[in-house]
mmCIF file of C-alpha atoms and ligand atoms in Angstrom:
data_model
loop_
_atom_site.group_PDB
_atom_site.id
_atom_site.type_symbol
_atom_site.label_atom_id
_atom_site.label_comp_id
_atom_site.label_asym_id
_atom_site.label_seq_id
_atom_site.Cartn_x
_atom_site.Cartn_y
_atom_site.Cartn_z
ATOM 1 C CA MET A 4 76.347 121.681 74.093
ATOM 2 C CA LYS A 5 76.769 118.074 73.039
ATOM 3 C CA LEU A 6 79.835 116.048 72.017
ATOM 4 C CA THR A 7 79.560 113.011 69.745
ATOM 5 C CA THR A 8 82.594 110.998 68.669
ATOM 6 C CA ALA A 9 83.049 108.364 65.952
ATOM 7 C CA GLY A 10 85.868 106.319 64.472
ATOM 8 C CA GLU A 11 87.758 103.065 64.907
ATOM 9 C CA SER A 12 91.257 102.567 66.311
ATOM 10 C CA HIS A 13 92.675 101.316 62.973
ATOM 11 C CA GLY A 14 90.069 102.976 60.743
ATOM 12 C CA LYS A 15 90.642 106.140 58.716
ATOM 13 C CA GLY A 16 90.456 108.410 61.696
ATOM 14 C CA LEU A 17 88.609 109.637 64.747
ATOM 15 C CA PHE A 18 85.970 112.337 64.566
ATOM 16 C CA ALA A 19 84.191 114.631 67.006
ATOM 17 C CA ILE A 20 81.183 116.867 66.525
ATOM 18 C CA LEU A 21 80.698 119.613 69.103
ATOM 19 C CA GLU A 22 77.174 120.936 68.790
ATOM 20 C CA GLY A 23 76.028 124.092 70.581
ATOM 21 C CA LEU A 24 79.314 126.002 70.832
ATOM 22 C CA PRO A 25 78.742 129.758 70.889
ATOM 23 C CA ALA A 26 79.886 131.948 68.009
ATOM 24 C CA GLY A 27 82.934 134.154 68.407
ATOM 25 C CA LEU A 28 85.300 131.770 70.231
ATOM 26 C CA LYS A 29 88.861 132.210 68.924
ATOM 27 C CA ILE A 30 90.375 128.791 68.251
ATOM 28 C CA ASP A 31 94.077 128.170 68.790
ATOM 29 C CA CYS A 32 94.826 125.058 66.684
ATOM 30 C CA GLY A 33 98.399 124.851 67.999
ATOM 31 C CA GLU A 34 97.001 124.440 71.516
ATOM 32 C CA ILE A 35 94.699 121.608 70.391
ATOM 33 C CA ASP A 36 97.680 119.808 68.849
ATOM 34 C CA ALA A 37 99.779 120.429 71.958
ATOM 35 C CA TRP A 38 97.168 118.577 74.062
ATOM 36 C CA LEU A 39 97.101 115.748 71.514
ATOM 37 C CA ALA A 40 100.879 115.454 71.766
ATOM 38 C CA ARG A 41 100.677 115.395 75.570
ATOM 39 C CA ARG A 42 98.127 112.553 75.401
ATOM 40 C CA GLN A 43 100.591 110.555 73.301
ATOM 41 C CA SER A 44 103.487 111.052 75.677
ATOM 42 C CA GLY A 45 104.365 109.506 79.016
ATOM 43 C CA TYR A 46 106.621 106.811 80.387
ATOM 44 C CA GLY A 47 105.247 103.331 79.680
ATOM 45 C CA ARG A 48 103.394 104.077 76.433
ATOM 46 C CA GLY A 49 103.425 101.494 73.651
ATOM 47 C CA ALA A 50 104.614 101.209 70.053
ATOM 48 C CA ARG A 51 101.449 102.682 68.502
ATOM 49 C CA GLN A 52 102.419 106.141 69.714
ATOM 50 C CA LYS A 53 105.657 105.904 67.690
ATOM 51 C CA ILE A 54 103.521 105.500 64.542
ATOM 52 C CA GLU A 55 101.003 108.272 65.192
ATOM 53 C CA ARG A 56 101.627 112.044 65.223
ATOM 54 C CA ASP A 57 98.133 113.096 66.254
ATOM 55 C CA ARG A 58 96.948 116.436 64.915
ATOM 56 C CA ALA A 59 93.431 117.831 64.717
ATOM 57 C CA GLU A 60 91.956 118.996 61.447
ATOM 58 C CA ILE A 61 88.915 121.260 61.743
ATOM 59 C CA LEU A 62 86.346 120.293 59.105
ATOM 60 C CA SER A 63 83.469 122.602 60.031
ATOM 61 C CA GLY A 64 82.176 125.246 62.421
ATOM 62 C CA VAL A 65 85.171 127.610 62.286
ATOM 63 C CA ARG A 66 85.934 130.433 59.877
ATOM 64 C CA ASN A 67 89.224 132.320 59.942
ATOM 65 C CA GLY A 68 90.007 130.941 63.396
ATOM 66 C CA VAL A 69 86.679 131.889 64.995
ATOM 67 C CA THR A 70 83.656 129.664 65.755
ATOM 68 C CA LEU A 71 80.471 130.331 63.800
ATOM 69 C CA GLY A 72 78.002 128.809 66.271
ATOM 70 C CA SER A 73 77.454 125.894 63.899
ATOM 71 C CA PRO A 74 78.460 122.280 64.728
ATOM 72 C CA MET A 75 82.257 122.020 64.895
ATOM 73 C CA THR A 76 83.782 118.866 63.390
ATOM 74 C CA LEU A 77 87.284 117.759 64.364
ATOM 75 C CA ALA A 78 89.194 114.930 62.702
ATOM 76 C CA VAL A 79 92.296 113.096 63.951
ATOM 77 C CA TRP A 80 93.529 110.932 61.078
ATOM 78 C CA ASN A 81 95.101 107.535 61.905
ATOM 79 C CA LYS A 82 98.523 107.169 60.261
ATOM 80 C CA ASP A 83 98.343 103.437 61.057
ATOM 81 C CA TYR A 84 95.366 103.174 58.659
ATOM 82 C CA GLY A 85 97.944 102.811 55.880
ATOM 83 C CA ASN A 86 98.904 99.429 57.413
ATOM 84 C CA TRP A 87 95.293 98.430 58.078
ATOM 85 C CA GLU A 88 93.297 99.626 55.068
ATOM 86 C CA ARG A 89 93.100 96.156 53.548
ATOM 87 C CA TYR A 90 91.532 94.791 56.772
ATOM 88 C CA MET A 91 89.500 97.825 57.875
ATOM 89 C CA ALA A 92 88.213 99.624 54.749
ATOM 90 C CA PRO A 93 84.450 100.305 54.782
ATOM 91 C CA GLU A 94 84.123 98.317 51.535
ATOM 92 C CA GLY A 95 85.857 95.316 49.953
ATOM 93 C CA CYS A 96 88.395 94.488 52.669
ATOM 94 C CA ASP A 97 89.616 91.137 53.995
ATOM 95 C CA VAL A 98 87.871 90.511 57.325
ATOM 96 C CA SER A 99 89.265 86.991 57.615
ATOM 97 C CA ALA A 100 92.756 88.331 58.338
ATOM 98 C CA ARG A 101 93.599 90.069 61.660
ATOM 99 C CA THR A 102 90.699 88.418 63.482
ATOM 100 C CA LEU A 103 90.807 88.292 67.277
ATOM 101 C CA THR A 104 89.186 85.237 68.869
ATOM 102 C CA LYS A 105 91.371 84.761 71.987
ATOM 103 C CA VAL A 106 89.369 87.362 73.901
ATOM 104 C CA ARG A 107 91.180 89.494 76.484
ATOM 105 C CA PRO A 108 89.989 89.466 80.110
ATOM 106 C CA GLY A 109 89.214 93.036 81.181
ATOM 107 C CA HIS A 110 88.606 94.278 77.621
ATOM 108 C CA ALA A 111 85.245 94.647 75.853
ATOM 109 C CA ASP A 112 86.008 91.633 73.596
ATOM 110 C CA LEU A 113 83.845 88.828 75.032
ATOM 111 C CA THR A 114 80.904 90.843 76.329
ATOM 112 C CA GLY A 115 80.895 92.883 73.122
ATOM 113 C CA LEU A 116 80.631 89.710 71.031
ATOM 114 C CA LYS A 117 77.719 88.499 73.171
ATOM 115 C CA LYS A 118 75.965 91.833 72.647
ATOM 116 C CA TYR A 119 76.776 92.641 69.004
ATOM 117 C CA GLY A 120 77.170 89.098 67.668
ATOM 118 C CA GLY A 121 79.859 87.277 65.666
ATOM 119 C CA THR A 122 83.124 85.628 66.677
ATOM 120 C CA ASP A 123 85.650 88.283 65.616
ATOM 121 C CA ALA A 124 86.368 90.596 68.550
ATOM 122 C CA ARG A 125 88.132 92.968 66.094
ATOM 123 C CA ASN A 126 84.626 94.342 65.396
ATOM 124 C CA ILE A 127 84.332 95.194 69.106
ATOM 125 C CA LEU A 128 87.810 96.309 70.094
ATOM 126 C CA GLU A 129 88.213 98.756 67.232
ATOM 127 C CA ARG A 130 85.697 101.074 68.882
ATOM 128 C CA ALA A 131 86.283 100.068 72.519
ATOM 129 C CA SER A 132 90.000 100.946 72.215
ATOM 130 C CA ALA A 133 91.269 103.952 74.131
ATOM 131 C CA ARG A 134 92.440 105.348 70.795
ATOM 132 C CA GLU A 135 89.007 107.050 70.721
ATOM 133 C CA SER A 136 90.204 109.297 73.526
ATOM 134 C CA ALA A 137 92.439 111.184 71.048
ATOM 135 C CA VAL A 138 89.508 113.022 69.539
ATOM 136 C CA ARG A 139 87.915 113.587 72.942
ATOM 137 C CA VAL A 140 91.114 115.364 73.905
ATOM 138 C CA ALA A 141 90.855 117.532 70.764
ATOM 139 C CA ALA A 142 87.263 118.469 71.654
ATOM 140 C CA GLY A 143 88.284 119.032 75.271
ATOM 141 C CA ALA A 144 91.000 121.437 74.117
ATOM 142 C CA VAL A 145 88.352 123.532 72.345
ATOM 143 C CA CYS A 146 86.184 123.533 75.489
ATOM 144 C CA ARG A 147 89.226 124.503 77.554
ATOM 145 C CA GLN A 148 89.628 127.612 75.360
ATOM 146 C CA LEU A 149 85.985 128.508 75.982
ATOM 147 C CA LEU A 150 86.414 128.094 79.749
ATOM 148 C CA ALA A 151 89.647 130.119 79.743
ATOM 149 C CA ALA A 152 87.750 133.036 78.182
ATOM 150 C CA ILE A 153 85.648 133.280 81.382
ATOM 151 C CA GLY A 154 88.500 132.586 83.797
ATOM 152 C CA ILE A 155 88.026 128.842 84.422
ATOM 153 C CA GLU A 156 91.252 126.779 84.465
ATOM 154 C CA VAL A 157 91.593 122.984 84.586
ATOM 155 C CA SER A 158 94.781 121.228 85.684
ATOM 156 C CA GLY A 159 95.956 118.125 87.526
ATOM 157 C CA TYR A 160 98.726 115.644 88.165
ATOM 158 C CA VAL A 161 99.363 111.942 88.615
ATOM 159 C CA ARG A 162 99.181 110.937 92.259
ATOM 160 C CA SER A 163 99.952 107.251 92.020
ATOM 161 C CA VAL A 164 101.225 104.552 89.674
ATOM 162 C CA GLY A 165 100.520 100.988 90.732
ATOM 163 C CA GLY A 166 100.869 101.243 94.490
ATOM 164 C CA VAL A 167 103.469 104.044 94.395
ATOM 165 C CA THR A 168 101.673 107.113 95.792
ATOM 166 C CA ASP A 169 102.542 110.754 96.404
ATOM 167 C CA GLU A 170 100.710 111.606 99.649
ATOM 168 C CA ARG A 171 101.445 115.361 99.543
ATOM 169 C CA GLU A 172 98.835 118.023 98.789
ATOM 170 C CA TYR A 173 99.651 120.651 96.164
ATOM 171 C CA ALA A 174 98.325 124.155 95.515
ATOM 172 C CA PHE A 175 96.846 124.800 92.063
ATOM 173 C CA CYS A 176 99.715 127.132 91.125
ATOM 174 C CA GLU A 177 102.270 124.363 91.802
ATOM 175 C CA LEU A 178 100.728 121.996 89.249
ATOM 176 C CA SER A 179 102.388 123.774 86.315
ATOM 177 C CA ARG A 180 105.678 122.180 87.405
ATOM 178 C CA ARG A 181 104.448 118.598 87.056
ATOM 179 C CA LEU A 182 107.202 116.389 85.622
ATOM 180 C CA PRO A 183 107.033 115.501 81.914
ATOM 181 C CA GLU A 184 107.626 111.723 82.221
ATOM 182 C CA LEU A 185 104.523 110.838 84.257
ATOM 183 C CA PHE A 186 102.985 114.193 85.317
ATOM 184 C CA MET A 187 103.939 113.376 88.912
ATOM 185 C CA MET A 188 104.978 116.215 91.201
ATOM 186 C CA ASP A 189 107.791 114.665 93.224
ATOM 187 C CA GLU A 190 110.996 113.463 91.556
ATOM 188 C CA GLY A 191 111.703 110.744 94.126
ATOM 189 C CA VAL A 192 108.190 109.285 93.955
ATOM 190 C CA GLN A 193 108.262 109.484 90.166
ATOM 191 C CA ARG A 194 111.582 107.620 90.018
ATOM 192 C CA GLU A 195 110.022 104.855 92.098
ATOM 193 C CA ALA A 196 106.935 104.840 89.838
ATOM 194 C CA MET A 197 109.130 104.531 86.720
ATOM 195 C CA ALA A 198 110.956 101.583 88.285
ATOM 196 C CA PHE A 199 107.564 99.987 88.992
ATOM 197 C CA ILE A 200 106.608 100.438 85.310
ATOM 198 C CA ASP A 201 109.963 98.913 84.239
ATOM 199 C CA GLY A 202 109.201 95.881 86.424
ATOM 200 C CA CYS A 203 105.761 95.476 84.817
ATOM 201 C CA ALA A 204 107.262 95.799 81.320
ATOM 202 C CA ALA A 205 109.914 93.161 82.056
ATOM 203 C CA ALA A 206 107.184 90.762 83.226
ATOM 204 C CA GLY A 207 104.931 91.458 80.218
ATOM 205 C CA ASP A 208 102.475 93.038 82.631
ATOM 206 C CA THR A 209 100.631 96.399 82.921
ATOM 207 C CA CYS A 210 99.685 98.870 85.669
ATOM 208 C CA GLY A 211 97.200 101.648 86.367
ATOM 209 C CA GLY A 212 97.168 104.638 88.687
ATOM 210 C CA VAL A 213 95.335 107.641 90.069
ATOM 211 C CA ALA A 214 95.177 111.183 88.682
ATOM 212 C CA GLU A 215 93.952 114.222 90.605
ATOM 213 C CA LEU A 216 92.124 116.960 88.724
ATOM 214 C CA ARG A 217 91.607 120.509 89.865
ATOM 215 C CA VAL A 218 89.433 123.306 88.507
ATOM 216 C CA LYS A 219 89.821 126.965 89.441
ATOM 217 C CA GLY A 220 87.345 129.755 88.740
ATOM 218 C CA VAL A 221 84.019 127.880 88.724
ATOM 219 C CA LYS A 222 81.417 130.146 90.277
ATOM 220 C CA SER A 223 78.886 128.779 92.750
ATOM 221 C CA GLY A 224 75.582 127.258 91.726
ATOM 222 C CA PHE A 225 76.543 124.941 88.846
ATOM 223 C CA GLY A 226 74.574 121.702 89.148
ATOM 224 C CA SER A 227 71.424 121.349 91.222
ATOM 225 C CA CYS A 228 70.117 120.162 94.569
ATOM 226 C CA MET A 229 66.618 120.063 93.097
ATOM 227 C CA THR A 230 66.839 117.475 90.331
ATOM 228 C CA TYR A 231 69.240 114.658 90.978
ATOM 229 C CA GLU A 232 70.304 113.980 87.415
ATOM 230 C CA GLU A 233 71.555 117.575 87.292
ATOM 231 C CA LYS A 234 73.895 117.192 90.276
ATOM 232 C CA LEU A 235 77.315 118.528 89.253
ATOM 233 C CA ASP A 236 79.215 115.700 90.958
ATOM 234 C CA ALA A 237 77.026 113.139 89.152
ATOM 235 C CA ARG A 238 77.693 114.838 85.794
ATOM 236 C CA LEU A 239 81.455 115.072 86.354
ATOM 237 C CA ALA A 240 81.658 111.495 87.643
ATOM 238 C CA ALA A 241 79.749 110.291 84.551
ATOM 239 C CA ALA A 242 82.135 112.204 82.276
ATOM 240 C CA LEU A 243 85.133 110.626 84.012
ATOM 241 C CA MET A 244 83.678 107.113 84.272
ATOM 242 C CA SER A 245 83.059 107.213 80.514
ATOM 243 C CA ILE A 246 86.819 107.157 79.890
ATOM 244 C CA GLN A 247 88.266 103.760 78.944
ATOM 245 C CA ALA A 248 89.817 101.856 81.901
ATOM 246 C CA VAL A 249 88.434 104.188 84.600
ATOM 247 C CA LYS A 250 87.117 102.209 87.575
ATOM 248 C CA GLY A 251 86.634 104.858 90.244
ATOM 249 C CA VAL A 252 86.038 108.569 90.848
ATOM 250 C CA GLU A 253 86.341 110.507 94.094
ATOM 251 C CA VAL A 254 85.146 114.044 94.831
ATOM 252 C CA GLY A 255 87.194 115.944 97.428
ATOM 253 C CA ALA A 256 88.090 113.712 100.380
ATOM 254 C CA GLY A 257 86.135 110.942 98.611
ATOM 255 C CA PHE A 258 86.391 107.493 100.176
ATOM 256 C CA ALA A 259 88.590 108.790 103.018
ATOM 257 C CA ALA A 260 85.628 110.899 104.246
ATOM 258 C CA ALA A 261 83.716 107.714 104.994
ATOM 259 C CA ALA A 262 86.321 106.741 107.575
ATOM 260 C CA ALA A 263 86.452 110.102 109.396
ATOM 261 C CA ARG A 264 84.102 111.899 111.798
ATOM 262 C CA GLY A 265 81.851 114.633 110.434
ATOM 263 C CA SER A 266 83.655 117.250 112.492
ATOM 264 C CA ARG A 267 86.847 116.387 110.540
ATOM 265 C CA VAL A 268 85.164 116.280 107.142
ATOM 266 C CA HIS A 269 82.863 119.269 106.614
ATOM 267 C CA ASP A 270 84.387 122.608 105.673
ATOM 268 C CA GLU A 271 83.377 125.203 108.259
ATOM 269 C CA ILE A 272 81.958 128.504 107.032
ATOM 270 C CA PHE A 273 83.375 131.949 107.896
ATOM 271 C CA TYR A 274 82.509 135.495 106.875
ATOM 272 C CA GLU A 275 84.566 138.666 106.585
ATOM 273 C CA GLU A 276 83.461 142.096 105.423
ATOM 274 C CA GLY A 277 84.819 142.643 101.889
ATOM 275 C CA ARG A 278 85.709 138.986 101.489
ATOM 276 C CA GLY A 279 82.273 137.491 102.015
ATOM 277 C CA PHE A 280 81.791 133.805 102.916
ATOM 278 C CA PHE A 281 84.885 131.619 102.912
ATOM 279 C CA ARG A 282 86.269 128.237 104.071
ATOM 280 C CA LYS A 283 89.648 127.297 105.499
ATOM 281 C CA SER A 284 89.519 123.785 104.014
ATOM 282 C CA ASN A 285 88.081 122.144 100.897
ATOM 283 C CA ARG A 286 87.374 118.524 101.742
ATOM 284 C CA ALA A 287 84.066 118.760 99.847
ATOM 285 C CA GLY A 288 86.111 119.193 96.664
ATOM 286 C CA GLY A 289 84.138 122.332 95.769
ATOM 287 C CA ILE A 290 80.768 120.586 95.560
ATOM 288 C CA GLU A 291 78.019 120.631 98.214
ATOM 289 C CA GLY A 292 74.444 119.484 97.640
ATOM 290 C CA GLY A 293 75.310 118.601 94.033
ATOM 291 C CA MET A 294 76.277 122.245 93.318
ATOM 292 C CA SER A 295 79.600 124.026 92.943
ATOM 293 C CA ASN A 296 80.172 126.120 96.081
ATOM 294 C CA GLY A 297 82.726 128.520 94.605
ATOM 295 C CA GLU A 298 85.796 126.650 95.924
ATOM 296 C CA GLU A 299 88.246 124.754 93.680
ATOM 297 C CA LEU A 300 86.843 121.510 92.261
ATOM 298 C CA VAL A 301 88.932 118.491 93.321
ATOM 299 C CA LEU A 302 88.390 115.103 91.653
ATOM 300 C CA ARG A 303 90.384 111.881 91.613
ATOM 301 C CA VAL A 304 90.198 109.230 88.913
ATOM 302 C CA ALA A 305 91.390 105.635 89.266
ATOM 303 C CA MET A 306 92.556 103.797 86.146
ATOM 304 C CA LYS A 307 92.833 100.015 86.114
ATOM 305 C CA PRO A 308 95.835 98.351 84.425
ATOM 306 C CA ILE A 309 95.383 98.157 80.635
ATOM 307 C CA PRO A 310 93.897 94.728 79.764
ATOM 308 C CA THR A 311 96.212 93.893 76.839
ATOM 309 C CA LEU A 312 99.113 92.095 78.564
ATOM 310 C CA MET A 313 102.131 90.837 76.619
ATOM 311 C CA GLN A 314 102.253 87.799 78.938
ATOM 312 C CA GLY A 315 98.610 87.022 77.987
ATOM 313 C CA LEU A 316 96.094 85.975 80.632
ATOM 314 C CA SER A 317 94.172 82.691 80.550
ATOM 315 C CA THR A 318 91.143 82.818 78.307
ATOM 316 C CA VAL A 319 89.081 80.775 75.863
ATOM 317 C CA ASP A 320 89.131 80.933 72.057
ATOM 318 C CA VAL A 321 85.550 81.899 71.108
ATOM 319 C CA CYS A 322 85.691 79.746 67.918
ATOM 320 C CA THR A 323 87.202 76.501 69.281
ATOM 321 C CA HIS A 324 86.139 76.904 72.939
ATOM 322 C CA GLU A 325 89.617 75.678 73.857
ATOM 323 C CA GLY A 326 91.750 77.244 76.552
ATOM 324 C CA ALA A 327 94.238 79.825 75.225
ATOM 325 C CA ARG A 328 96.477 82.755 76.144
ATOM 326 C CA ALA A 329 94.723 86.081 75.465
ATOM 327 C CA ALA A 330 95.740 87.931 72.291
ATOM 328 C CA ALA A 331 98.524 90.552 72.462
ATOM 329 C CA GLU A 332 100.429 92.135 69.577
ATOM 330 C CA ARG A 333 101.636 95.219 71.412
ATOM 331 C CA SER A 334 100.629 96.897 74.627
ATOM 332 C CA ASP A 335 100.953 100.062 76.658
ATOM 333 C CA VAL A 336 102.514 99.111 79.981
ATOM 334 C CA CYS A 337 101.135 102.227 81.665
ATOM 335 C CA ALA A 338 99.007 105.033 80.199
ATOM 336 C CA ILE A 339 98.379 107.045 83.363
ATOM 337 C CA LEU A 340 99.765 110.311 81.923
ATOM 338 C CA ALA A 341 97.388 109.906 78.967
ATOM 339 C CA LEU A 342 94.552 109.249 81.407
ATOM 340 C CA GLU A 343 95.351 112.488 83.235
ATOM 341 C CA VAL A 344 95.159 114.433 79.948
ATOM 342 C CA ILE A 345 91.962 112.670 78.852
ATOM 343 C CA ALA A 346 90.351 113.219 82.254
ATOM 344 C CA GLU A 347 91.183 116.955 82.159
ATOM 345 C CA SER A 348 89.625 117.058 78.685
ATOM 346 C CA ALA A 349 86.471 115.278 79.860
ATOM 347 C CA VAL A 350 86.120 117.753 82.722
ATOM 348 C CA CYS A 351 86.597 120.697 80.301
ATOM 349 C CA THR A 352 83.855 119.338 78.020
ATOM 350 C CA ALA A 353 81.425 118.609 80.870
ATOM 351 C CA LEU A 354 81.982 122.047 82.436
ATOM 352 C CA ALA A 355 81.636 123.886 79.119
ATOM 353 C CA ALA A 356 78.273 122.142 78.671
ATOM 354 C CA GLU A 357 77.217 123.250 82.182
ATOM 355 C CA VAL A 358 78.307 126.841 81.604
ATOM 356 C CA LEU A 359 76.474 127.065 78.279
ATOM 357 C CA ALA A 360 73.319 125.436 79.659
ATOM 358 C CA ARG A 361 73.180 127.874 82.591
ATOM 359 C CA THR A 362 73.998 131.033 80.660
ATOM 360 C CA GLY A 363 72.188 130.128 77.423
ATOM 361 C CA ALA A 364 74.823 132.156 75.553
ATOM 362 C CA ASP A 365 74.840 132.101 71.727
ATOM 363 C CA ASN A 366 78.028 134.138 71.401
ATOM 364 C CA MET A 367 81.143 134.765 73.467
ATOM 365 C CA ALA A 368 80.222 138.354 74.395
ATOM 366 C CA GLU A 369 76.949 137.101 75.876
ATOM 367 C CA LEU A 370 78.797 134.312 77.673
ATOM 368 C CA ALA A 371 81.299 136.696 79.299
ATOM 369 C CA GLU A 372 78.573 139.123 80.341
ATOM 370 C CA ARG A 373 76.212 136.442 81.746
ATOM 371 C CA TYR A 374 78.944 134.451 83.501
ATOM 372 C CA GLY A 375 80.274 137.683 84.984
ATOM 373 C CA ARG A 376 76.887 138.399 86.581
ATOM 374 C CA LEU A 377 76.676 135.037 88.419
ATOM 375 C CA PRO A 378 77.455 135.010 92.161
ATOM 376 C CA GLN A 379 80.980 133.897 93.210
HETATM 377 C C1 LIG B 420 95.809 103.876 71.808
HETATM 378 C C2 LIG B 420 96.027 103.146 70.702
HETATM 379 C C3 LIG B 420 95.964 101.677 70.741
HETATM 380 C C4 LIG B 420 96.462 101.180 72.090
HETATM 381 C C5 LIG B 420 95.714 101.809 73.245
HETATM 382 C C6 LIG B 420 95.450 103.255 73.109
HETATM 383 O O1 LIG B 420 96.757 101.243 69.704
HETATM 384 P P1 LIG B 420 96.923 99.745 69.185
HETATM 385 O O2 LIG B 420 95.660 98.990 69.574
HETATM 386 O O3 LIG B 420 97.088 99.896 67.716
HETATM 387 O O4 LIG B 420 98.134 99.249 69.879
HETATM 388 O O5 LIG B 420 97.806 101.535 72.225
HETATM 389 O O6 LIG B 420 94.482 101.178 73.351
HETATM 390 C C7 LIG B 420 94.231 100.451 74.445
HETATM 391 C C8 LIG B 420 94.812 100.646 75.580
HETATM 392 C C9 LIG B 420 93.217 99.441 74.294
HETATM 393 O O7 LIG B 420 92.963 98.749 75.296
HETATM 394 O O8 LIG B 420 92.710 99.276 73.219
HETATM 395 C C10 LIG B 420 95.904 105.337 71.833
HETATM 396 O O9 LIG B 420 96.168 105.990 70.812
HETATM 397 O O10 LIG B 420 95.727 105.892 72.934
#
């Protein structure tokens, strides 16, 4: 299965084509829209989310609520296009207005201009913008429905905002009570995180954070220890690193494992009649030798602060070469809740691709039967 996305932040809309979905998957459109709404929510989001009411329109691949096995096209139309048509239309628009030449440090603006040419970073930022993630979330919601049909569940929560961190560990079943404002688990920590965001907003600044993702129900043997590009951790890390503003990914104990002794890191193996092999810990994050080992998958994603700052960092105008403050019309102060939703979606899409590649299923009955036969 392959996902391709297209679309610009202030263009007509954002589009996704999911190729290789099996036939017979029941699609719940309300669920897709619910994930889109979650992506738009969260404390610290900017003014753009007050304009948009993201909804997915299915343009192909589904008949009467069921996939056909043909490429599925999803569209998320940009309401803001109404305000931008005269600067963004594919033909006959005014490209001399709404130019961006005071390139933003941390954004794709300057490097994109060097690579693609020109002096108007609008041509770069329109695609580099995290607005693209809306349609990835729509596609991820479809993949989540496929995974749910074979008992795989993806969840997560926000562990830190700026330097405010929740150090507790949570069981998968507890994650359903994550708090709506920031998807944090602890009210006290979340209150502190919200105050941190308020401080950033007052200073015209931004902040990032860390989300933890968990996956239940993945059987052993996904990925490979034989060919390195097929390693499951490499595939999941690539899916997560492809999200705008992500600067780091950890699997299981991650970077902390490097500071501990092996005897405190590796998950010892036990066996009981009827239960089979089991572990009492999961510091490997469910992946050993590049393969799922049947335990829960545990991944952490670090998001840098969004690079559009209302205070504007020092930069250079690419036309005049004079010093300037970087461009800013509006900004998200913190989009960590959105990142959590996008990261879950990326994991859903990457895992659906793995499941379909391993089972080779063309329809959902085949998928259920073949997945069911795999070892735990
Ligand atoms: C986003 C829409 C964008 C930004 C944000 C994500 O809207 P606009 O550029 O019109 O304000 O709010 O994009 C960025 C963080 C970025 O760096 O470009 C969205 O829908 O998620």
